[in-house]
mmCIF file of C-alpha atoms and ligand atoms in Angstrom:
data_model
loop_
_atom_site.group_PDB
_atom_site.id
_atom_site.type_symbol
_atom_site.label_atom_id
_atom_site.label_comp_id
_atom_site.label_asym_id
_atom_site.label_seq_id
_atom_site.Cartn_x
_atom_site.Cartn_y
_atom_site.Cartn_z
ATOM 1 C CA MET A 135 -98.438 262.199 318.586
ATOM 2 C CA ASN A 136 -99.908 258.906 319.724
ATOM 3 C CA LYS A 137 -98.984 257.737 323.205
ATOM 4 C CA LEU A 138 -99.797 254.489 324.956
ATOM 5 C CA ARG A 139 -102.595 254.993 327.508
ATOM 6 C CA ASN A 140 -101.570 254.747 331.147
ATOM 7 C CA GLY A 141 -102.495 251.544 332.924
ATOM 8 C CA SER A 142 -105.799 251.981 334.779
ATOM 9 C CA LYS A 143 -109.018 250.174 335.622
ATOM 10 C CA GLU A 144 -110.639 251.857 332.629
ATOM 11 C CA LEU A 145 -107.928 250.564 330.296
ATOM 12 C CA ILE A 146 -108.281 246.998 331.606
ATOM 13 C CA LYS A 147 -112.068 247.224 331.210
ATOM 14 C CA ASP A 148 -111.655 248.375 327.605
ATOM 15 C CA ILE A 149 -109.160 245.634 326.805
ATOM 16 C CA ASN A 150 -111.436 242.921 328.236
ATOM 17 C CA ARG A 151 -114.442 244.324 326.425
ATOM 18 C CA TYR A 152 -112.686 244.228 323.052
ATOM 19 C CA LYS A 153 -111.233 240.804 323.809
ATOM 20 C CA VAL A 154 -114.734 239.404 324.319
ATOM 21 C CA LEU A 155 -116.159 241.243 321.324
ATOM 22 C CA ASN A 156 -113.394 239.968 319.035
ATOM 23 C CA ILE A 157 -113.819 236.382 320.219
ATOM 24 C CA ILE A 158 -117.531 236.595 319.392
ATOM 25 C CA ARG A 159 -116.754 238.292 316.079
ATOM 26 C CA GLU A 160 -114.282 235.608 315.080
ATOM 27 C CA LYS A 161 -116.543 232.679 316.038
ATOM 28 C CA GLN A 162 -119.797 234.432 314.966
ATOM 29 C CA TYR A 163 -121.818 232.051 317.233
ATOM 30 C CA ILE A 164 -120.453 231.010 320.604
ATOM 31 C CA SER A 165 -121.628 229.983 324.083
ATOM 32 C CA ARG A 166 -120.818 231.915 327.255
ATOM 33 C CA SER A 167 -118.757 229.077 328.672
ATOM 34 C CA GLU A 168 -116.675 228.948 325.495
ATOM 35 C CA ILE A 169 -116.092 232.730 325.661
ATOM 36 C CA ALA A 170 -115.051 232.341 329.332
ATOM 37 C CA ARG A 171 -112.601 229.611 328.343
ATOM 38 C CA LEU A 172 -111.089 231.572 325.445
ATOM 39 C CA SER A 173 -110.947 234.926 327.247
ATOM 40 C CA ASP A 174 -109.859 233.616 330.625
ATOM 41 C CA LEU A 175 -112.345 235.969 332.303
ATOM 42 C CA GLY A 176 -114.499 235.185 335.322
ATOM 43 C CA MET A 177 -118.236 234.718 334.781
ATOM 44 C CA SER A 178 -119.253 237.878 336.623
ATOM 45 C CA THR A 179 -116.940 240.094 334.548
ATOM 46 C CA LEU A 180 -118.091 238.310 331.412
ATOM 47 C CA THR A 181 -121.783 238.761 332.242
ATOM 48 C CA TYR A 182 -121.201 242.472 332.773
ATOM 49 C CA ILE A 183 -119.417 242.811 329.412
ATOM 50 C CA ILE A 184 -121.994 240.727 327.524
ATOM 51 C CA ASP A 185 -124.853 242.821 328.963
ATOM 52 C CA ASP A 186 -123.031 245.983 327.946
ATOM 53 C CA LEU A 187 -122.335 244.765 324.391
ATOM 54 C CA THR A 188 -125.935 243.563 324.045
ATOM 55 C CA ARG A 189 -127.245 246.969 325.128
ATOM 56 C CA GLN A 190 -125.109 248.590 322.454
ATOM 57 C CA GLY A 191 -126.514 246.279 319.790
ATOM 58 C CA LEU A 192 -123.141 244.721 318.953
ATOM 59 C CA ILE A 193 -124.185 241.210 319.948
ATOM 60 C CA SER A 194 -127.397 239.350 320.701
ATOM 61 C CA GLU A 195 -128.431 236.123 322.312
ATOM 62 C CA VAL A 196 -129.840 233.646 319.815
ATOM 63 C CA GLY A 197 -131.095 230.045 319.628
ATOM 64 C CA GLU A 198 -129.432 227.201 321.355
ATOM 65 C CA SER A 199 -126.501 224.983 320.541
ATOM 66 C CA SER A 200 -127.705 221.648 319.219
ATOM 67 C CA SER A 201 -124.850 219.665 320.686
ATOM 68 C CA THR A 202 -123.938 217.034 323.239
ATOM 69 C CA GLY A 203 -127.084 216.388 325.289
ATOM 70 C CA GLY A 204 -127.663 217.721 328.772
ATOM 71 C CA ARG A 205 -128.579 221.363 329.190
ATOM 72 C CA ARG A 206 -128.552 223.302 325.967
ATOM 73 C CA ALA A 207 -126.481 226.473 326.064
ATOM 74 C CA LYS A 208 -127.739 229.713 324.605
ATOM 75 C CA LEU A 209 -125.473 231.130 321.963
ATOM 76 C CA ILE A 210 -124.197 234.652 321.584
ATOM 77 C CA GLU A 211 -124.113 236.016 318.056
ATOM 78 C CA PHE A 212 -122.100 238.890 316.606
ATOM 79 C CA ASN A 213 -124.558 241.365 315.114
ATOM 80 C CA LYS A 214 -123.043 241.918 311.686
ATOM 81 C CA ASN A 215 -125.762 244.395 310.781
ATOM 82 C CA PHE A 216 -125.244 246.847 313.630
ATOM 83 C CA GLY A 217 -123.477 249.117 311.158
ATOM 84 C CA THR A 218 -121.978 249.380 307.686
ATOM 85 C CA THR A 219 -118.649 250.265 306.123
ATOM 86 C CA ILE A 220 -117.649 251.764 302.818
ATOM 87 C CA SER A 221 -114.765 250.125 300.987
ATOM 88 C CA VAL A 222 -112.982 251.823 298.097
ATOM 89 C CA LYS A 223 -110.326 250.604 295.680
ATOM 90 C CA ILE A 224 -108.802 253.331 293.545
ATOM 91 C CA GLU A 225 -107.610 252.061 290.169
ATOM 92 C CA GLU A 226 -105.969 253.775 287.211
ATOM 93 C CA GLU A 227 -109.112 255.162 285.588
ATOM 94 C CA ARG A 228 -111.907 254.208 287.973
ATOM 95 C CA PHE A 229 -112.697 253.439 291.534
ATOM 96 C CA LEU A 230 -114.653 250.508 292.913
ATOM 97 C CA ILE A 231 -116.849 251.280 295.878
ATOM 98 C CA ALA A 232 -118.823 248.903 298.084
ATOM 99 C CA LEU A 233 -121.182 249.059 301.014
ATOM 100 C CA THR A 234 -120.601 246.189 303.453
ATOM 101 C CA ASN A 235 -121.876 244.918 306.766
ATOM 102 C CA MET A 236 -119.594 244.559 309.790
ATOM 103 C CA ASN A 237 -118.462 241.125 308.589
ATOM 104 C CA ALA A 238 -117.132 242.773 305.407
ATOM 105 C CA GLU A 239 -119.833 241.068 303.346
ATOM 106 C CA ILE A 240 -120.671 243.193 300.313
ATOM 107 C CA ILE A 241 -124.222 244.542 300.254
ATOM 108 C CA ASP A 242 -123.862 246.632 297.111
ATOM 109 C CA MET A 243 -121.073 247.849 294.859
ATOM 110 C CA MET A 244 -120.407 250.218 291.958
ATOM 111 C CA LYS A 245 -117.620 250.964 289.480
ATOM 112 C CA ILE A 246 -117.114 254.656 288.843
ATOM 113 C CA PRO A 247 -114.885 255.748 285.935
ATOM 114 C CA PHE A 248 -112.716 258.875 285.946
ATOM 115 C CA GLU A 249 -110.177 260.269 283.503
ATOM 116 C CA LYS A 250 -106.563 259.109 283.648
ATOM 117 C CA TYR A 251 -104.506 261.438 285.879
ATOM 118 C CA ALA A 252 -107.677 263.061 287.261
ATOM 119 C CA LYS A 253 -106.983 265.476 290.099
ATOM 120 C CA PRO A 254 -107.340 264.003 293.588
ATOM 121 C CA GLU A 255 -109.830 266.716 294.656
ATOM 122 C CA PHE A 256 -112.057 265.725 291.748
ATOM 123 C CA VAL A 257 -111.896 262.012 292.635
ATOM 124 C CA VAL A 258 -112.590 262.749 296.305
ATOM 125 C CA ALA A 259 -115.655 264.826 295.366
ATOM 126 C CA MET A 260 -116.944 261.915 293.258
ATOM 127 C CA LEU A 261 -116.219 259.549 296.102
ATOM 128 C CA GLU A 262 -118.244 261.588 298.554
ATOM 129 C CA LYS A 263 -121.184 261.732 296.131
ATOM 130 C CA GLN A 264 -121.107 257.964 295.573
ATOM 131 C CA ILE A 265 -120.936 257.226 299.307
ATOM 132 C CA GLU A 266 -124.125 259.240 299.829
ATOM 133 C CA MET A 267 -125.760 257.513 296.856
ATOM 134 C CA LEU A 268 -124.853 254.018 298.066
ATOM 135 C CA LEU A 269 -126.238 254.746 301.534
ATOM 136 C CA LEU A 270 -129.450 256.199 300.127
ATOM 137 C CA LYS A 271 -129.937 253.380 297.615
ATOM 138 C CA ASN A 272 -129.653 250.797 300.388
ATOM 139 C CA GLN A 273 -131.814 252.671 302.899
ATOM 140 C CA LYS A 274 -128.919 253.432 305.212
ATOM 141 C CA VAL A 275 -128.113 256.715 306.908
ATOM 142 C CA ARG A 276 -124.813 258.359 307.722
ATOM 143 C CA SER A 277 -124.992 257.276 311.360
ATOM 144 C CA ASP A 278 -124.995 253.605 310.238
ATOM 145 C CA LEU A 279 -121.558 254.148 308.719
ATOM 146 C CA GLN A 280 -118.815 252.974 311.107
ATOM 147 C CA GLY A 281 -115.737 253.409 308.956
ATOM 148 C CA ILE A 282 -114.305 253.905 305.479
ATOM 149 C CA GLY A 283 -111.379 251.864 304.104
ATOM 150 C CA ILE A 284 -109.545 253.153 301.023
ATOM 151 C CA LEU A 285 -107.063 251.048 299.049
ATOM 152 C CA SER A 286 -104.721 252.603 296.517
ATOM 153 C CA SER A 287 -101.684 251.691 294.466
ATOM 154 C CA GLY A 288 -98.347 253.300 295.235
ATOM 155 C CA LEU A 289 -96.589 254.232 298.436
ATOM 156 C CA VAL A 290 -99.047 254.959 301.234
ATOM 157 C CA ASN A 291 -98.389 256.472 304.648
ATOM 158 C CA ARG A 292 -101.080 254.557 306.501
ATOM 159 C CA HIS A 293 -100.659 256.449 309.781
ATOM 160 C CA GLU A 294 -101.462 259.782 308.142
ATOM 161 C CA GLY A 295 -103.715 258.475 305.354
ATOM 162 C CA ILE A 296 -101.516 260.005 302.654
ATOM 163 C CA ILE A 297 -100.802 258.574 299.200
ATOM 164 C CA LEU A 298 -97.134 259.605 299.043
ATOM 165 C CA ARG A 299 -96.632 258.581 295.452
ATOM 166 C CA SER A 300 -98.611 256.683 292.859
ATOM 167 C CA SER A 301 -97.120 256.840 289.384
ATOM 168 C CA MET A 302 -100.193 255.051 288.026
ATOM 169 C CA LEU A 303 -102.493 257.828 289.262
ATOM 170 C CA GLY A 304 -99.907 260.587 288.792
ATOM 171 C CA TRP A 305 -100.471 261.628 292.436
ATOM 172 C CA ASN A 306 -97.839 262.860 294.879
ATOM 173 C CA ASN A 307 -98.428 263.610 298.560
ATOM 174 C CA VAL A 308 -102.197 263.368 298.415
ATOM 175 C CA PRO A 309 -103.705 263.507 301.934
ATOM 176 C CA ILE A 310 -106.711 261.509 300.787
ATOM 177 C CA ALA A 311 -108.048 260.696 304.257
ATOM 178 C CA GLN A 312 -107.934 264.362 305.227
ATOM 179 C CA LEU A 313 -109.570 265.494 301.947
ATOM 180 C CA LEU A 314 -112.463 263.083 302.380
ATOM 181 C CA GLN A 315 -112.668 263.800 306.106
ATOM 182 C CA GLN A 316 -113.417 267.447 305.268
ATOM 183 C CA GLN A 317 -116.617 266.219 303.595
ATOM 184 C CA ILE A 318 -117.424 263.327 305.920
ATOM 185 C CA THR A 319 -116.394 264.558 309.327
ATOM 186 C CA ASP A 320 -117.965 261.988 311.613
ATOM 187 C CA VAL A 321 -116.616 258.671 310.252
ATOM 188 C CA PRO A 322 -113.071 257.295 310.688
ATOM 189 C CA ILE A 323 -111.151 256.822 307.409
ATOM 190 C CA PHE A 324 -108.277 254.389 306.885
ATOM 191 C CA VAL A 325 -105.918 254.115 303.900
ATOM 192 C CA ASP A 326 -103.565 251.343 302.829
ATOM 193 C CA LYS A 327 -101.968 249.773 299.774
ATOM 194 C CA ASN A 328 -104.165 247.587 297.546
ATOM 195 C CA ILE A 329 -102.158 244.466 298.169
ATOM 196 C CA ASN A 330 -102.293 244.813 301.958
ATOM 197 C CA GLY A 331 -106.085 244.993 301.675
ATOM 198 C CA TYR A 332 -106.075 241.764 299.707
ATOM 199 C CA ALA A 333 -103.854 240.226 302.397
ATOM 200 C CA LEU A 334 -106.461 241.147 305.035
ATOM 201 C CA ALA A 335 -109.051 239.256 302.977
ATOM 202 C CA GLU A 336 -106.666 236.255 302.739
ATOM 203 C CA LEU A 337 -106.128 236.390 306.499
ATOM 204 C CA SER A 338 -109.844 236.449 307.175
ATOM 205 C CA ASN A 339 -111.310 234.154 304.485
ATOM 206 C CA GLY A 340 -108.432 232.528 302.623
ATOM 207 C CA GLU A 341 -104.945 231.167 303.250
ATOM 208 C CA GLY A 342 -104.738 232.866 306.653
ATOM 209 C CA GLN A 343 -107.171 230.278 308.016
ATOM 210 C CA GLU A 344 -104.461 227.619 307.685
ATOM 211 C CA SER A 345 -101.227 229.548 307.528
ATOM 212 C CA ASP A 346 -99.528 231.983 309.946
ATOM 213 C CA ASP A 347 -96.664 232.995 307.682
ATOM 214 C CA PHE A 348 -97.307 233.531 304.023
ATOM 215 C CA VAL A 349 -96.435 236.016 301.343
ATOM 216 C CA LEU A 350 -98.926 237.283 298.827
ATOM 217 C CA VAL A 351 -97.696 238.236 295.361
ATOM 218 C CA SER A 352 -99.947 240.019 292.873
ATOM 219 C CA VAL A 353 -99.034 239.658 289.229
ATOM 220 C CA GLY A 354 -100.457 241.731 286.416
ATOM 221 C CA ALA A 355 -100.008 245.356 285.364
ATOM 222 C CA GLY A 356 -97.406 245.591 288.157
ATOM 223 C CA LEU A 357 -95.931 243.347 290.810
ATOM 224 C CA GLY A 358 -97.161 243.670 294.404
ATOM 225 C CA LEU A 359 -96.222 241.967 297.633
ATOM 226 C CA SER A 360 -97.655 241.727 301.106
ATOM 227 C CA VAL A 361 -95.727 239.866 303.796
ATOM 228 C CA VAL A 362 -97.725 238.169 306.559
ATOM 229 C CA ILE A 363 -95.713 237.144 309.617
ATOM 230 C CA GLY A 364 -97.464 235.500 312.556
ATOM 231 C CA LYS A 365 -100.884 236.342 311.040
ATOM 232 C CA LYS A 366 -99.973 240.033 310.889
ATOM 233 C CA ILE A 367 -99.027 242.152 307.898
ATOM 234 C CA HIS A 368 -95.473 243.430 308.083
ATOM 235 C CA TYR A 369 -95.719 247.161 307.352
ATOM 236 C CA GLY A 370 -92.204 248.488 307.791
ATOM 237 C CA SER A 371 -91.422 251.949 309.070
ATOM 238 C CA ILE A 372 -94.147 253.992 307.351
ATOM 239 C CA GLY A 373 -96.168 251.222 305.751
ATOM 240 C CA GLY A 374 -93.985 250.831 302.674
ATOM 241 C CA ALA A 375 -92.783 247.251 303.183
ATOM 242 C CA GLY A 376 -93.347 244.990 300.210
ATOM 243 C CA GLU A 377 -91.831 247.017 297.374
ATOM 244 C CA PHE A 378 -90.657 243.684 295.999
ATOM 245 C CA GLY A 379 -91.254 244.918 292.441
ATOM 246 C CA HIS A 380 -88.445 247.403 292.968
ATOM 247 C CA THR A 381 -85.817 244.927 294.079
ATOM 248 C CA THR A 382 -83.104 244.643 291.451
ATOM 249 C CA MET A 383 -83.293 241.777 288.968
ATOM 250 C CA GLU A 384 -80.823 243.019 286.318
ATOM 251 C CA MET A 385 -77.850 245.247 286.937
ATOM 252 C CA GLY A 386 -78.267 248.235 284.587
ATOM 253 C CA GLY A 387 -81.519 246.777 283.232
ATOM 254 C CA TYR A 388 -84.670 248.495 281.959
ATOM 255 C CA PRO A 389 -85.345 251.883 283.533
ATOM 256 C CA CYS A 390 -88.236 251.738 286.003
ATOM 257 C CA HIS A 391 -90.893 254.364 286.756
ATOM 258 C CA CYS A 392 -89.501 254.463 290.321
ATOM 259 C CA GLY A 393 -86.242 255.987 289.107
ATOM 260 C CA GLN A 394 -84.061 252.886 289.478
ATOM 261 C CA GLN A 395 -82.933 250.526 286.743
ATOM 262 C CA GLY A 396 -83.416 246.794 286.369
ATOM 263 C CA CYS A 397 -86.322 246.480 288.849
ATOM 264 C CA LEU A 398 -88.048 243.095 289.028
ATOM 265 C CA GLU A 399 -91.361 244.738 288.079
ATOM 266 C CA MET A 400 -89.836 245.549 284.681
ATOM 267 C CA TYR A 401 -89.315 241.784 284.131
ATOM 268 C CA ALA A 402 -92.058 239.949 286.002
ATOM 269 C CA SER A 403 -95.176 241.930 285.056
ATOM 270 C CA GLU A 404 -96.880 243.507 282.054
ATOM 271 C CA PHE A 405 -93.987 246.002 281.861
ATOM 272 C CA TYR A 406 -91.781 243.189 280.576
ATOM 273 C CA PHE A 407 -94.022 242.647 277.555
ATOM 274 C CA LYS A 408 -93.700 246.325 276.671
ATOM 275 C CA ASN A 409 -89.941 246.421 277.269
ATOM 276 C CA LYS A 410 -88.908 243.150 275.687
ATOM 277 C CA GLY A 411 -91.705 242.946 273.125
ATOM 278 C CA LYS A 412 -90.528 246.059 271.333
ATOM 279 C CA GLU A 413 -86.958 244.770 271.280
ATOM 280 C CA LEU A 414 -87.935 241.414 269.819
ATOM 281 C CA LEU A 415 -90.569 242.618 267.379
ATOM 282 C CA SER A 416 -88.227 242.792 264.334
ATOM 283 C CA LEU A 417 -87.194 239.147 264.903
ATOM 284 C CA TYR A 418 -90.799 237.977 264.575
ATOM 285 C CA PRO A 419 -92.123 239.463 261.314
ATOM 286 C CA ASN A 420 -95.134 237.120 261.289
ATOM 287 C CA THR A 421 -96.498 237.967 264.721
ATOM 288 C CA SER A 422 -99.889 239.656 264.894
ATOM 289 C CA LEU A 423 -99.158 240.985 268.384
ATOM 290 C CA LYS A 424 -99.579 244.765 268.443
ATOM 291 C CA HIS A 425 -100.333 245.894 271.977
ATOM 292 C CA PHE A 426 -98.127 244.537 274.692
ATOM 293 C CA ASN A 427 -100.694 244.432 277.456
ATOM 294 C CA PHE A 428 -101.203 241.328 279.596
ATOM 295 C CA GLU A 429 -104.478 240.329 277.999
ATOM 296 C CA GLU A 430 -103.346 240.551 274.402
ATOM 297 C CA VAL A 431 -99.995 238.828 274.997
ATOM 298 C CA ALA A 432 -101.794 236.033 276.899
ATOM 299 C CA GLU A 433 -104.414 235.556 274.222
ATOM 300 C CA HIS A 434 -101.764 235.403 271.502
ATOM 301 C CA ALA A 435 -99.651 232.988 273.542
ATOM 302 C CA GLN A 436 -102.700 230.740 273.932
ATOM 303 C CA LYS A 437 -103.022 230.685 270.139
ATOM 304 C CA GLY A 438 -99.348 229.741 269.793
ATOM 305 C CA ASP A 439 -97.948 233.077 268.591
ATOM 306 C CA PRO A 440 -94.163 232.569 268.973
ATOM 307 C CA LEU A 441 -93.369 236.135 270.156
ATOM 308 C CA ALA A 442 -96.176 236.113 272.716
ATOM 309 C CA SER A 443 -95.121 232.635 273.884
ATOM 310 C CA GLU A 444 -91.518 233.688 274.339
ATOM 311 C CA LEU A 445 -92.545 236.771 276.309
ATOM 312 C CA MET A 446 -94.824 234.734 278.593
ATOM 313 C CA ASP A 447 -92.200 232.036 279.114
ATOM 314 C CA LYS A 448 -89.505 234.488 280.106
ATOM 315 C CA MET A 449 -91.807 236.556 282.291
ATOM 316 C CA GLY A 450 -92.651 233.341 284.180
ATOM 317 C CA CYS A 451 -88.934 232.620 284.647
ATOM 318 C CA TYR A 452 -88.217 236.077 286.065
ATOM 319 C CA LEU A 453 -91.206 235.719 288.381
ATOM 320 C CA GLY A 454 -89.796 232.374 289.482
ATOM 321 C CA TYR A 455 -86.443 233.943 290.400
ATOM 322 C CA GLY A 456 -88.234 236.706 292.297
ATOM 323 C CA ILE A 457 -90.277 234.158 294.242
ATOM 324 C CA ARG A 458 -87.152 232.118 294.964
ATOM 325 C CA ASN A 459 -85.679 235.260 296.572
ATOM 326 C CA LEU A 460 -88.832 235.661 298.673
ATOM 327 C CA ILE A 461 -88.706 232.048 299.844
ATOM 328 C CA ASN A 462 -85.062 232.361 300.792
ATOM 329 C CA THR A 463 -85.639 235.690 302.563
ATOM 330 C CA PHE A 464 -88.808 234.912 304.531
ATOM 331 C CA ASN A 465 -89.077 231.106 304.740
ATOM 332 C CA PRO A 466 -92.891 231.337 304.470
ATOM 333 C CA ASP A 467 -95.345 228.396 304.680
ATOM 334 C CA LYS A 468 -96.749 229.414 301.345
ATOM 335 C CA ILE A 469 -96.524 231.800 298.454
ATOM 336 C CA VAL A 470 -99.980 232.902 297.350
ATOM 337 C CA ILE A 471 -100.327 234.322 293.848
ATOM 338 C CA ALA A 472 -103.139 236.779 293.104
ATOM 339 C CA GLY A 473 -103.833 239.695 290.778
ATOM 340 C CA GLU A 474 -105.353 240.095 287.328
ATOM 341 C CA GLY A 475 -102.575 237.970 285.790
ATOM 342 C CA ILE A 476 -103.783 234.736 287.418
ATOM 343 C CA LYS A 477 -106.533 234.486 284.834
ATOM 344 C CA TYR A 478 -103.716 233.421 282.506
ATOM 345 C CA SER A 479 -101.586 231.590 285.056
ATOM 346 C CA SER A 480 -101.412 228.400 282.983
ATOM 347 C CA LEU A 481 -99.120 230.344 280.641
ATOM 348 C CA PHE A 482 -96.465 231.359 283.193
ATOM 349 C CA MET A 483 -96.931 229.417 286.430
ATOM 350 C CA GLU A 484 -95.098 226.318 285.276
ATOM 351 C CA ASN A 485 -91.845 228.250 284.791
ATOM 352 C CA ALA A 486 -92.398 230.262 287.965
ATOM 353 C CA LYS A 487 -92.946 227.020 289.914
ATOM 354 C CA ARG A 488 -90.028 225.129 288.424
ATOM 355 C CA ILE A 489 -87.566 227.913 289.245
ATOM 356 C CA SER A 490 -88.911 228.986 292.635
ATOM 357 C CA GLN A 491 -89.248 225.445 293.932
ATOM 358 C CA ASP A 492 -85.536 225.003 293.420
ATOM 359 C CA ASN A 493 -84.381 227.071 296.407
ATOM 360 C CA PHE A 494 -82.175 227.028 299.498
ATOM 361 C CA PHE A 495 -84.722 225.049 301.517
ATOM 362 C CA SER A 496 -85.606 222.576 298.791
ATOM 363 C CA LYS A 497 -81.988 221.389 298.823
ATOM 364 C CA MET A 498 -82.747 220.081 302.309
ATOM 365 C CA GLY A 499 -86.032 218.555 301.268
ATOM 366 C CA ILE A 500 -88.143 221.405 302.696
ATOM 367 C CA GLU A 501 -90.897 222.356 300.297
ATOM 368 C CA THR A 502 -92.574 225.759 300.092
ATOM 369 C CA GLN A 503 -95.998 225.630 298.501
ATOM 370 C CA LEU A 504 -96.852 227.949 295.635
ATOM 371 C CA VAL A 505 -100.626 228.322 295.338
ATOM 372 C CA GLN A 506 -103.126 230.523 293.575
ATOM 373 C CA SER A 507 -105.459 232.635 295.675
ATOM 374 C CA ARG A 508 -108.875 231.008 296.074
ATOM 375 C CA LEU A 509 -110.573 234.336 296.688
ATOM 376 C CA LYS A 510 -112.810 235.990 294.118
ATOM 377 C CA ASP A 511 -112.325 239.389 292.478
ATOM 378 C CA ASP A 512 -114.291 241.086 295.254
ATOM 379 C CA ALA A 513 -111.499 240.205 297.730
ATOM 380 C CA TRP A 514 -110.016 243.684 297.210
ATOM 381 C CA LEU A 515 -113.212 245.338 298.402
ATOM 382 C CA VAL A 516 -113.639 242.835 301.235
ATOM 383 C CA GLY A 517 -110.082 243.780 302.245
ATOM 384 C CA GLY A 518 -110.869 247.509 302.150
ATOM 385 C CA ALA A 519 -113.804 246.914 304.476
ATOM 386 C CA LEU A 520 -111.645 244.786 306.788
ATOM 387 C CA LEU A 521 -109.102 247.600 306.919
ATOM 388 C CA ALA A 522 -111.791 249.762 308.532
ATOM 389 C CA ILE A 523 -113.405 246.979 310.588
ATOM 390 C CA ASN A 524 -110.134 245.689 312.078
ATOM 391 C CA HIS A 525 -109.289 249.211 313.211
ATOM 392 C CA ILE A 526 -112.713 249.793 314.693
ATOM 393 C CA PHE A 527 -112.454 246.630 316.782
ATOM 394 C CA GLN A 528 -108.964 247.297 318.077
ATOM 395 C CA PRO A 529 -108.830 248.094 321.799
ATOM 396 C CA PRO A 530 -108.235 251.860 322.202
ATOM 397 C CA LEU A 531 -104.734 251.563 323.639
ATOM 398 C CA TRP A 532 -103.477 254.862 322.285
ATOM 399 C CA VAL A 533 -104.315 258.471 322.987
ATOM 400 C CA ASN A 534 -103.577 261.545 320.904
ATOM 401 C CA GLU A 535 -101.264 264.003 322.571
HETATM 402 ZN ZN1 ZN B 1194 -88.564 250.279 290.291
#
């Protein structure tokens, strides 16, 4: 079990050291006097810490600030190349894997296919092989590797690194961190849900720069949610918070793969096209729509196919009601929409906006913005790397008992 370390000089030293390192990491370039101001540490303590971090290769002194006349201050720089991370996103029939620096910038990436419902041991063996290949290809060695971040769909116990259930992968109780750790014994491994990884990328490079409280909704094959409160992801008891897709939209509605009925995911994602599309098909004899996946429904809706248009319209409405519930529950600054569905957002966002913007707060003239994520597709892998990096740079406050 993890226990909080006892208060001691060593603990205070560690906390100060990480405080300084994280200030430098956040600013990338910063003067000593600015670090002193932000950390509230005396110059002698700061000098000691900076010398120590420099010796370890985590930071270095570079050029000079070009500012304000007078004596020019030397700047301290975070050394983003002192190590690397591996970031992995496990999808239905492939995994994406990237090598990054310590700023979560992608150096190289690959997409590795596997068969649907492949056994976890098989996927882990492939993963290990690809990690070695990526390191070799980029002239890195194992000792450069500081951490591995793995993102997966489904319910994840992030403390234990276990994928408790992913219906998409057909996996139950897969101790993925432990399985990979048997092959790669000397590198820490962290596991989380896909959408929480994306939220880490938003916090670092996207909406989190302006907003402390936002919710991230991914729309596409399923419906994901990550809740950010005070710049921190809300994880819930075991890391399962955000199962927004499995809140009830229709009493006694479509059966869901989770075992409940009428879940929002059955109405506000690709599942709706499959559910409702089959029901409506006989009413639209002239439709050329055959496969009810997101891409095909969107493309047909763009061409004016009436069945596809109706499905898209209604899906947007359900999404709007779901988002209204989120706004009323969390009172966020913003709702950020991401996921593979946003490629076709012009087809459903108008309805989603119209409905969600009519909420409890709007009645009092308080607006909640609904925006699309500005991040690129690689945000998932950036997030996986940040999952590892953020852990590595956390002060070691806990001990194993
Ligand atoms: Zn469900």
